[in-house]
Tab-separated table of N, CA and C in Angstrom:
chain	number	residue	atom	x	y	z
T	1	MET	N	138.714	34.798	78.065
T	1	MET	CA	139.095	33.755	78.985
T	1	MET	C	137.977	33.523	79.993
T	2	THR	N	137.861	32.281	80.382
T	2	THR	CA	136.854	31.950	81.373
T	2	THR	C	137.480	31.125	82.481
T	3	GLY	N	136.724	30.950	83.551
T	3	GLY	CA	137.202	30.125	84.654
T	3	GLY	C	138.383	30.744	85.365
T	4	ARG	N	139.207	29.872	85.953
T	4	ARG	CA	140.351	30.334	86.733
T	4	ARG	C	141.340	31.136	85.894
T	5	ALA	N	141.620	30.689	84.698
T	5	ALA	CA	142.584	31.394	83.844
T	5	ALA	C	142.085	32.797	83.517
T	6	GLY	N	140.802	32.956	83.290
T	6	GLY	CA	140.240	34.256	82.997
T	6	GLY	C	140.264	35.189	84.182
T	7	HIS	N	140.197	34.637	85.355
T	7	HIS	CA	140.194	35.445	86.580
T	7	HIS	C	141.611	35.796	87.038
T	8	PHE	N	142.583	34.939	86.741
T	8	PHE	CA	143.937	35.123	87.266
T	8	PHE	C	144.526	36.483	86.899
T	9	HIS	N	144.280	36.978	85.700
T	9	HIS	CA	144.875	38.251	85.281
T	9	HIS	C	144.359	39.441	86.079
T	10	ARG	N	143.313	39.241	86.875
T	10	ARG	CA	142.784	40.321	87.713
T	10	ARG	C	143.226	40.203	89.173
T	11	THR	N	144.074	39.243	89.499
T	11	THR	CA	144.467	39.028	90.886
T	11	THR	C	145.662	39.889	91.270
T	12	ARG	N	145.805	40.095	92.571
T	12	ARG	CA	146.976	40.807	93.104
T	12	ARG	C	148.259	40.077	92.728
T	13	LEU	N	148.230	38.758	92.784
T	13	LEU	CA	149.414	37.963	92.486
T	13	LEU	C	149.881	38.216	91.057
T	14	PHE	N	148.960	38.219	90.117
T	14	PHE	CA	149.305	38.498	88.720
T	14	PHE	C	149.885	39.903	88.583
T	15	ARG	N	149.230	40.880	89.195
T	15	ARG	CA	149.724	42.261	89.108
T	15	ARG	C	151.097	42.387	89.759
T	16	PHE	N	151.297	41.713	90.901
T	16	PHE	CA	152.583	41.743	91.590
T	16	PHE	C	153.699	41.216	90.686
T	17	PHE	N	153.479	40.067	90.076
T	17	PHE	CA	154.514	39.485	89.219
T	17	PHE	C	154.689	40.267	87.920
T	18	THR	N	153.642	40.886	87.424
T	18	THR	CA	153.762	41.711	86.217
T	18	THR	C	154.644	42.929	86.495
T	19	VAL	N	154.389	43.602	87.608
T	19	VAL	CA	155.208	44.760	87.982
T	19	VAL	C	156.648	44.319	88.242
T	20	GLY	N	156.814	43.224	88.975
T	20	GLY	CA	158.161	42.726	89.271
T	20	GLY	C	158.932	42.346	88.028
T	21	ALA	N	158.285	41.671	87.103
T	21	ALA	CA	158.947	41.295	85.850
T	21	ALA	C	159.311	42.537	85.040
T	22	GLY	N	158.415	43.508	85.031
T	22	GLY	CA	158.711	44.759	84.331
T	22	GLY	C	159.891	45.489	84.944
T	23	ALA	N	159.957	45.503	86.273
T	23	ALA	CA	161.078	46.154	86.962
T	23	ALA	C	162.387	45.424	86.672
T	24	ALA	N	162.340	44.105	86.657
T	24	ALA	CA	163.549	43.323	86.356
T	24	ALA	C	164.017	43.593	84.933
T	25	LEU	N	163.092	43.642	84.005
T	25	LEU	CA	163.446	43.924	82.613
T	25	LEU	C	163.997	45.347	82.472
T	26	LEU	N	163.379	46.299	83.149
T	26	LEU	CA	163.872	47.674	83.118
T	26	LEU	C	165.288	47.746	83.676
T	27	PHE	N	165.528	47.096	84.814
T	27	PHE	CA	166.871	47.074	85.394
T	27	PHE	C	167.873	46.488	84.405
T	28	PHE	N	167.541	45.367	83.812
T	28	PHE	CA	168.433	44.714	82.858
T	28	PHE	C	168.776	45.660	81.709
T	29	CYS	N	167.762	46.240	81.099
T	29	CYS	CA	167.981	47.126	79.942
T	29	CYS	C	168.747	48.387	80.327
T	30	LEU	N	168.357	49.011	81.432
T	30	LEU	CA	169.030	50.243	81.848
T	30	LEU	C	170.484	49.995	82.246
T	31	SER	N	170.733	48.922	82.981
T	31	SER	CA	172.120	48.654	83.391
T	31	SER	C	172.980	48.397	82.161
T	32	TRP	N	172.461	47.654	81.208
T	32	TRP	CA	173.203	47.408	79.964
T	32	TRP	C	173.439	48.722	79.221
T	33	LEU	N	172.392	49.526	79.058
T	33	LEU	CA	172.499	50.779	78.324
T	33	LEU	C	173.500	51.728	78.985
T	34	LEU	N	173.363	51.916	80.274
T	34	LEU	CA	174.233	52.869	80.975
T	34	LEU	C	175.700	52.463	80.899
T	35	VAL	N	175.979	51.199	81.089
T	35	VAL	CA	177.369	50.739	80.988
T	35	VAL	C	177.853	50.834	79.545
T	36	SER	N	176.978	50.544	78.610
T	36	SER	CA	177.346	50.623	77.184
T	36	SER	C	177.684	52.041	76.737
T	37	ILE	N	177.066	53.041	77.355
T	37	ILE	CA	177.343	54.424	76.938
T	37	ILE	C	178.441	55.069	77.773
T	38	GLY	N	179.081	54.275	78.661
T	38	GLY	CA	180.247	54.802	79.345
T	38	GLY	C	180.202	54.904	80.853
T	39	PHE	N	179.051	54.606	81.481
T	39	PHE	CA	179.012	54.610	82.940
T	39	PHE	C	179.878	53.461	83.460
T	40	ARG	N	180.509	53.675	84.596
T	40	ARG	CA	181.219	52.591	85.259
T	40	ARG	C	180.173	51.549	85.676
T	41	PRO	N	180.512	50.267	85.663
T	41	PRO	CA	179.516	49.237	85.985
T	41	PRO	C	178.824	49.445	87.339
T	42	PHE	N	179.579	49.808	88.369
T	42	PHE	CA	178.959	50.004	89.681
T	42	PHE	C	177.938	51.139	89.624
T	43	ALA	N	178.344	52.276	89.083
T	43	ALA	CA	177.456	53.439	89.011
T	43	ALA	C	176.255	53.170	88.106
T	44	GLY	N	176.497	52.542	86.975
T	44	GLY	CA	175.404	52.237	86.050
T	44	GLY	C	174.378	51.295	86.658
T	45	SER	N	174.874	50.286	87.358
T	45	SER	CA	173.964	49.333	87.986
T	45	SER	C	173.177	49.965	89.125
T	46	ILE	N	173.846	50.801	89.919
T	46	ILE	CA	173.147	51.476	91.019
T	46	ILE	C	172.061	52.403	90.480
T	47	LEU	N	172.382	53.175	89.467
T	47	LEU	CA	171.389	54.079	88.875
T	47	LEU	C	170.229	53.291	88.267
T	48	ALA	N	170.545	52.207	87.582
T	48	ALA	CA	169.501	51.365	86.996
T	48	ALA	C	168.620	50.757	88.087
T	49	TYR	N	169.253	50.284	89.157
T	49	TYR	CA	168.485	49.673	90.245
T	49	TYR	C	167.593	50.704	90.925
T	50	ALA	N	168.122	51.888	91.177
T	50	ALA	CA	167.330	52.941	91.825
T	50	ALA	C	166.117	53.309	90.965
T	51	THR	N	166.322	53.415	89.670
T	51	THR	CA	165.219	53.738	88.760
T	51	THR	C	164.174	52.624	88.768
T	52	ALA	N	164.629	51.379	88.658
T	52	ALA	CA	163.708	50.242	88.662
T	52	ALA	C	162.981	50.137	90.002
T	53	PHE	N	163.690	50.396	91.096
T	53	PHE	CA	163.096	50.359	92.434
T	53	PHE	C	161.950	51.359	92.536
T	54	LEU	N	162.198	52.593	92.122
T	54	LEU	CA	161.168	53.634	92.229
T	54	LEU	C	159.955	53.313	91.360
T	55	LEU	N	160.193	52.846	90.148
T	55	LEU	CA	159.073	52.500	89.274
T	55	LEU	C	158.334	51.263	89.778
T	56	ALA	N	159.073	50.299	90.343
T	56	ALA	CA	158.420	49.118	90.910
T	56	ALA	C	157.562	49.511	92.108
T	57	TYR	N	158.093	50.377	92.959
T	57	TYR	CA	157.301	50.840	94.100
T	57	TYR	C	156.025	51.530	93.610
T	58	ALA	N	156.174	52.402	92.642
T	58	ALA	CA	154.997	53.115	92.117
T	58	ALA	C	153.979	52.133	91.549
T	59	GLY	N	154.452	51.138	90.811
T	59	GLY	CA	153.541	50.140	90.247
T	59	GLY	C	152.897	49.264	91.306
T	60	GLN	N	153.680	48.818	92.267
T	60	GLN	CA	153.121	47.974	93.327
T	60	GLN	C	152.128	48.775	94.167
T	61	HIS	N	152.519	49.995	94.516
T	61	HIS	CA	151.632	50.829	95.332
T	61	HIS	C	150.351	51.170	94.581
T	62	GLY	N	150.508	51.687	93.379
T	62	GLY	CA	149.355	52.207	92.652
T	62	GLY	C	148.475	51.170	91.987
T	63	TRP	N	149.077	50.131	91.395
T	63	TRP	CA	148.287	49.164	90.629
T	63	TRP	C	148.042	47.886	91.425
T	64	THR	N	149.121	47.243	91.854
T	64	THR	CA	148.965	45.959	92.537
T	64	THR	C	148.125	46.101	93.801
T	65	PHE	N	148.470	47.090	94.634
T	65	PHE	CA	147.808	47.244	95.924
T	65	PHE	C	146.866	48.449	95.951
T	66	GLU	N	146.534	48.963	94.773
T	66	GLU	CA	145.474	49.932	94.528
T	66	GLU	C	145.604	51.253	95.268
T	67	GLY	N	146.823	51.673	95.577
T	67	GLY	CA	147.084	52.998	96.116
T	67	GLY	C	146.390	53.342	97.412
T	68	ARG	N	146.139	52.368	98.247
T	68	ARG	CA	145.400	52.612	99.481
T	68	ARG	C	146.289	52.876	100.684
T	69	HIS	N	147.574	52.997	100.474
T	69	HIS	CA	148.514	53.129	101.588
T	69	HIS	C	149.307	54.419	101.464
T	70	ARG	N	149.527	55.061	102.606
T	70	ARG	CA	150.280	56.315	102.615
T	70	ARG	C	151.741	56.039	102.306
T	71	HIS	N	152.331	56.896	101.479
T	71	HIS	CA	153.741	56.734	101.105
T	71	HIS	C	154.655	56.815	102.324
T	72	GLY	N	154.267	57.624	103.316
T	72	GLY	CA	155.099	57.795	104.501
T	72	GLY	C	155.346	56.510	105.273
T	73	SER	N	154.422	55.578	105.185
T	73	SER	CA	154.644	54.286	105.848
T	73	SER	C	154.991	53.199	104.842
T	74	ALA	N	154.392	53.218	103.669
T	74	ALA	CA	154.623	52.149	102.692
T	74	ALA	C	156.024	52.205	102.077
T	75	LEU	N	156.501	53.396	101.719
T	75	LEU	CA	157.807	53.487	101.043
T	75	LEU	C	158.962	53.022	101.931
T	76	PRO	N	159.057	53.465	103.191
T	76	PRO	CA	160.147	52.943	104.033
T	76	PRO	C	160.058	51.428	104.246
T	77	ARG	N	158.847	50.916	104.359
T	77	ARG	CA	158.680	49.467	104.515
T	77	ARG	C	159.096	48.734	103.246
T	78	TYR	N	158.737	49.296	102.091
T	78	TYR	CA	159.108	48.680	100.813
T	78	TYR	C	160.630	48.672	100.666
T	79	LEU	N	161.271	49.765	101.042
T	79	LEU	CA	162.733	49.831	100.991
T	79	LEU	C	163.348	48.780	101.915
T	80	ALA	N	162.857	48.695	103.139
T	80	ALA	CA	163.373	47.697	104.080
T	80	ALA	C	163.149	46.282	103.549
T	81	LEU	N	161.989	46.054	102.974
T	81	LEU	CA	161.696	44.734	102.405
T	81	LEU	C	162.675	44.396	101.290
T	82	GLN	N	162.929	45.337	100.403
T	82	GLN	CA	163.829	45.060	99.285
T	82	GLN	C	165.261	44.826	99.759
T	83	ILE	N	165.688	45.545	100.782
T	83	ILE	CA	167.013	45.296	101.364
T	83	ILE	C	167.040	43.889	101.969
T	84	GLY	N	165.974	43.541	102.668
T	84	GLY	CA	165.873	42.199	103.232
T	84	GLY	C	165.857	41.117	102.162
T	85	CYS	N	165.150	41.368	101.074
T	85	CYS	CA	165.107	40.391	99.980
T	85	CYS	C	166.478	40.231	99.325
T	86	ALA	N	167.223	41.306	99.255
T	86	ALA	CA	168.585	41.202	98.718
T	86	ALA	C	169.427	40.291	99.617
T	87	ALA	N	169.285	40.458	100.936
T	87	ALA	CA	170.024	39.607	101.877
T	87	ALA	C	169.559	38.155	101.771
T	88	ILE	N	168.253	37.941	101.665
T	88	ILE	CA	167.718	36.585	101.514
T	88	ILE	C	168.263	35.947	100.234
T	89	SER	N	168.317	36.720	99.153
T	89	SER	CA	168.814	36.155	97.897
T	89	SER	C	170.267	35.710	98.033
T	90	GLY	N	171.068	36.495	98.728
T	90	GLY	CA	172.460	36.109	98.944
T	90	GLY	C	172.578	34.849	99.774
T	91	LEU	N	171.784	34.756	100.827
T	91	LEU	CA	171.813	33.589	101.701
T	91	LEU	C	171.337	32.333	100.966
T	92	VAL	N	170.216	32.435	100.270
T	92	VAL	CA	169.674	31.285	99.539
T	92	VAL	C	170.664	30.834	98.460
T	93	ALA	N	171.238	31.785	97.738
T	93	ALA	CA	172.205	31.433	96.693
T	93	ALA	C	173.417	30.728	97.297
T	94	HIS	N	173.903	31.252	98.394
T	94	HIS	CA	175.061	30.653	99.059
T	94	HIS	C	174.765	29.222	99.496
T	95	VAL	N	173.640	29.019	100.170
T	95	VAL	CA	173.276	27.681	100.645
T	95	VAL	C	173.029	26.733	99.477
T	96	ALA	N	172.374	27.233	98.436
T	96	ALA	CA	172.081	26.382	97.278
T	96	ALA	C	173.367	25.863	96.624
T	97	VAL	N	174.359	26.736	96.466
T	97	VAL	CA	175.597	26.342	95.799
T	97	VAL	C	176.542	25.619	96.756
T	98	ASP	N	176.857	26.267	97.881
T	98	ASP	CA	177.848	25.694	98.790
T	98	ASP	C	177.294	24.560	99.646
T	99	GLY	N	176.025	24.619	99.963
T	99	GLY	CA	175.441	23.582	100.804
T	99	GLY	C	174.890	22.394	100.038
T	100	PHE	N	174.307	22.663	98.870
T	100	PHE	CA	173.654	21.603	98.112
T	100	PHE	C	174.281	21.341	96.754
T	101	GLY	N	175.273	22.118	96.361
T	101	GLY	CA	175.961	21.892	95.095
T	101	GLY	C	175.127	22.197	93.859
T	102	PHE	N	174.162	23.109	93.975
T	102	PHE	CA	173.322	23.455	92.827
T	102	PHE	C	174.143	24.118	91.728
T	103	SER	N	173.724	23.908	90.500
T	103	SER	CA	174.319	24.614	89.362
T	103	SER	C	173.871	26.072	89.418
T	104	PRO	N	174.556	26.968	88.682
T	104	PRO	CA	174.107	28.368	88.659
T	104	PRO	C	172.650	28.524	88.207
T	105	LEU	N	172.226	27.725	87.234
T	105	LEU	CA	170.840	27.816	86.769
T	105	LEU	C	169.867	27.401	87.872
T	106	ALA	N	170.130	26.260	88.506
T	106	ALA	CA	169.252	25.797	89.588
T	106	ALA	C	169.256	26.799	90.741
T	107	MET	N	170.441	27.335	91.070
T	107	MET	CA	170.541	28.341	92.122
T	107	MET	C	169.694	29.556	91.783
T	108	SER	N	169.756	30.021	90.549
T	108	SER	CA	168.979	31.192	90.132
T	108	SER	C	167.482	30.940	90.234
T	109	ILE	N	167.061	29.740	89.841
T	109	ILE	CA	165.638	29.402	89.907
T	109	ILE	C	165.161	29.379	91.358
T	110	VAL	N	165.895	28.677	92.213
T	110	VAL	CA	165.502	28.566	93.628
T	110	VAL	C	165.528	29.936	94.306
T	111	THR	N	166.563	30.719	94.034
T	111	THR	CA	166.680	32.039	94.642
T	111	THR	C	165.547	32.947	94.188
T	112	THR	N	165.260	32.947	92.913
T	112	THR	CA	164.179	33.781	92.377
T	112	THR	C	162.834	33.396	92.992
T	113	LEU	N	162.556	32.104	93.087
T	113	LEU	CA	161.299	31.654	93.686
T	113	LEU	C	161.214	32.031	95.166
T	114	ALA	N	162.302	31.838	95.900
T	114	ALA	CA	162.298	32.147	97.335
T	114	ALA	C	162.098	33.640	97.579
T	115	VAL	N	162.836	34.460	96.856
T	115	VAL	CA	162.745	35.904	97.055
T	115	VAL	C	161.392	36.434	96.579
T	116	SER	N	160.881	35.911	95.484
T	116	SER	CA	159.572	36.339	94.994
T	116	SER	C	158.484	36.010	96.005
T	117	ALA	N	158.531	34.806	96.558
T	117	ALA	CA	157.532	34.406	97.549
T	117	ALA	C	157.626	35.281	98.797
T	118	ALA	N	158.830	35.515	99.285
T	118	ALA	CA	159.015	36.361	100.470
T	118	ALA	C	158.543	37.783	100.193
T	119	SER	N	158.903	38.307	99.031
T	119	SER	CA	158.527	39.671	98.680
T	119	SER	C	157.010	39.814	98.572
T	120	TYR	N	156.360	38.853	97.934
T	120	TYR	CA	154.906	38.932	97.800
T	120	TYR	C	154.228	38.822	99.165
T	121	ALA	N	154.655	37.852	99.959
T	121	ALA	CA	154.026	37.644	101.267
T	121	ALA	C	154.183	38.884	102.142
T	122	LEU	N	155.394	39.403	102.237
T	122	LEU	CA	155.619	40.562	103.101
T	122	LEU	C	155.034	41.852	102.526
T	123	SER	N	154.995	41.972	101.207
T	123	SER	CA	154.319	43.124	100.601
T	123	SER	C	152.839	43.103	100.951
T	124	SER	N	152.229	41.929	100.842
T	124	SER	CA	150.800	41.797	101.120
T	124	SER	C	150.454	41.988	102.594
T	125	LEU	N	151.307	41.455	103.469
T	125	LEU	CA	150.990	41.460	104.901
T	125	LEU	C	151.526	42.677	105.653
T	126	TRP	N	152.652	43.236	105.201
T	126	TRP	CA	153.310	44.285	105.988
T	126	TRP	C	153.408	45.616	105.250
T	127	VAL	N	153.895	45.610	104.010
T	127	VAL	CA	154.082	46.866	103.286
T	127	VAL	C	152.749	47.458	102.848
T	128	PHE	N	151.905	46.629	102.230
T	128	PHE	CA	150.619	47.059	101.707
T	128	PHE	C	149.510	46.161	102.260
T	129	PRO	N	149.301	46.139	103.579
T	129	PRO	CA	148.289	45.218	104.131
T	129	PRO	C	146.879	45.589	103.673
T	130	ARG	N	146.036	44.571	103.604
T	130	ARG	CA	144.624	44.816	103.228
T	130	ARG	C	143.982	45.729	104.267
T	131	ARG	N	143.177	46.607	103.788
T	131	ARG	CA	142.448	47.529	104.682
T	131	ARG	C	140.982	47.130	104.672
T	132	GLY	N	140.419	47.090	105.862
T	132	GLY	CA	139.024	46.678	106.031
T	132	GLY	C	138.087	47.572	105.384
């Protein structure tokens, strides 16, 4: 690849979305598997989310943001960010459906874009800020 397309796969943004997509896929597969083998849906989903969260943090810390941040400050910030993103997703989904009458598909698209943008911006600026 050459030009912009050839360079994009080396950017933080690409790595961020690759890790995020992998975490989402892991959550989906694990939650399905755990419930399928007998876990209660709540417990299975929580365990799947916790596993995906830890692996996503490891990927974002180590690969996306090149492991330059101490876990003692980055991990609590990442946890707070993810809790905040969960709240943002609920708010955006609510407004999209109840305020604007969006379909579930449109709501999912808007919510995913909003939360992804917020997560990337705050990960870059607050959780894993650039170091001089």
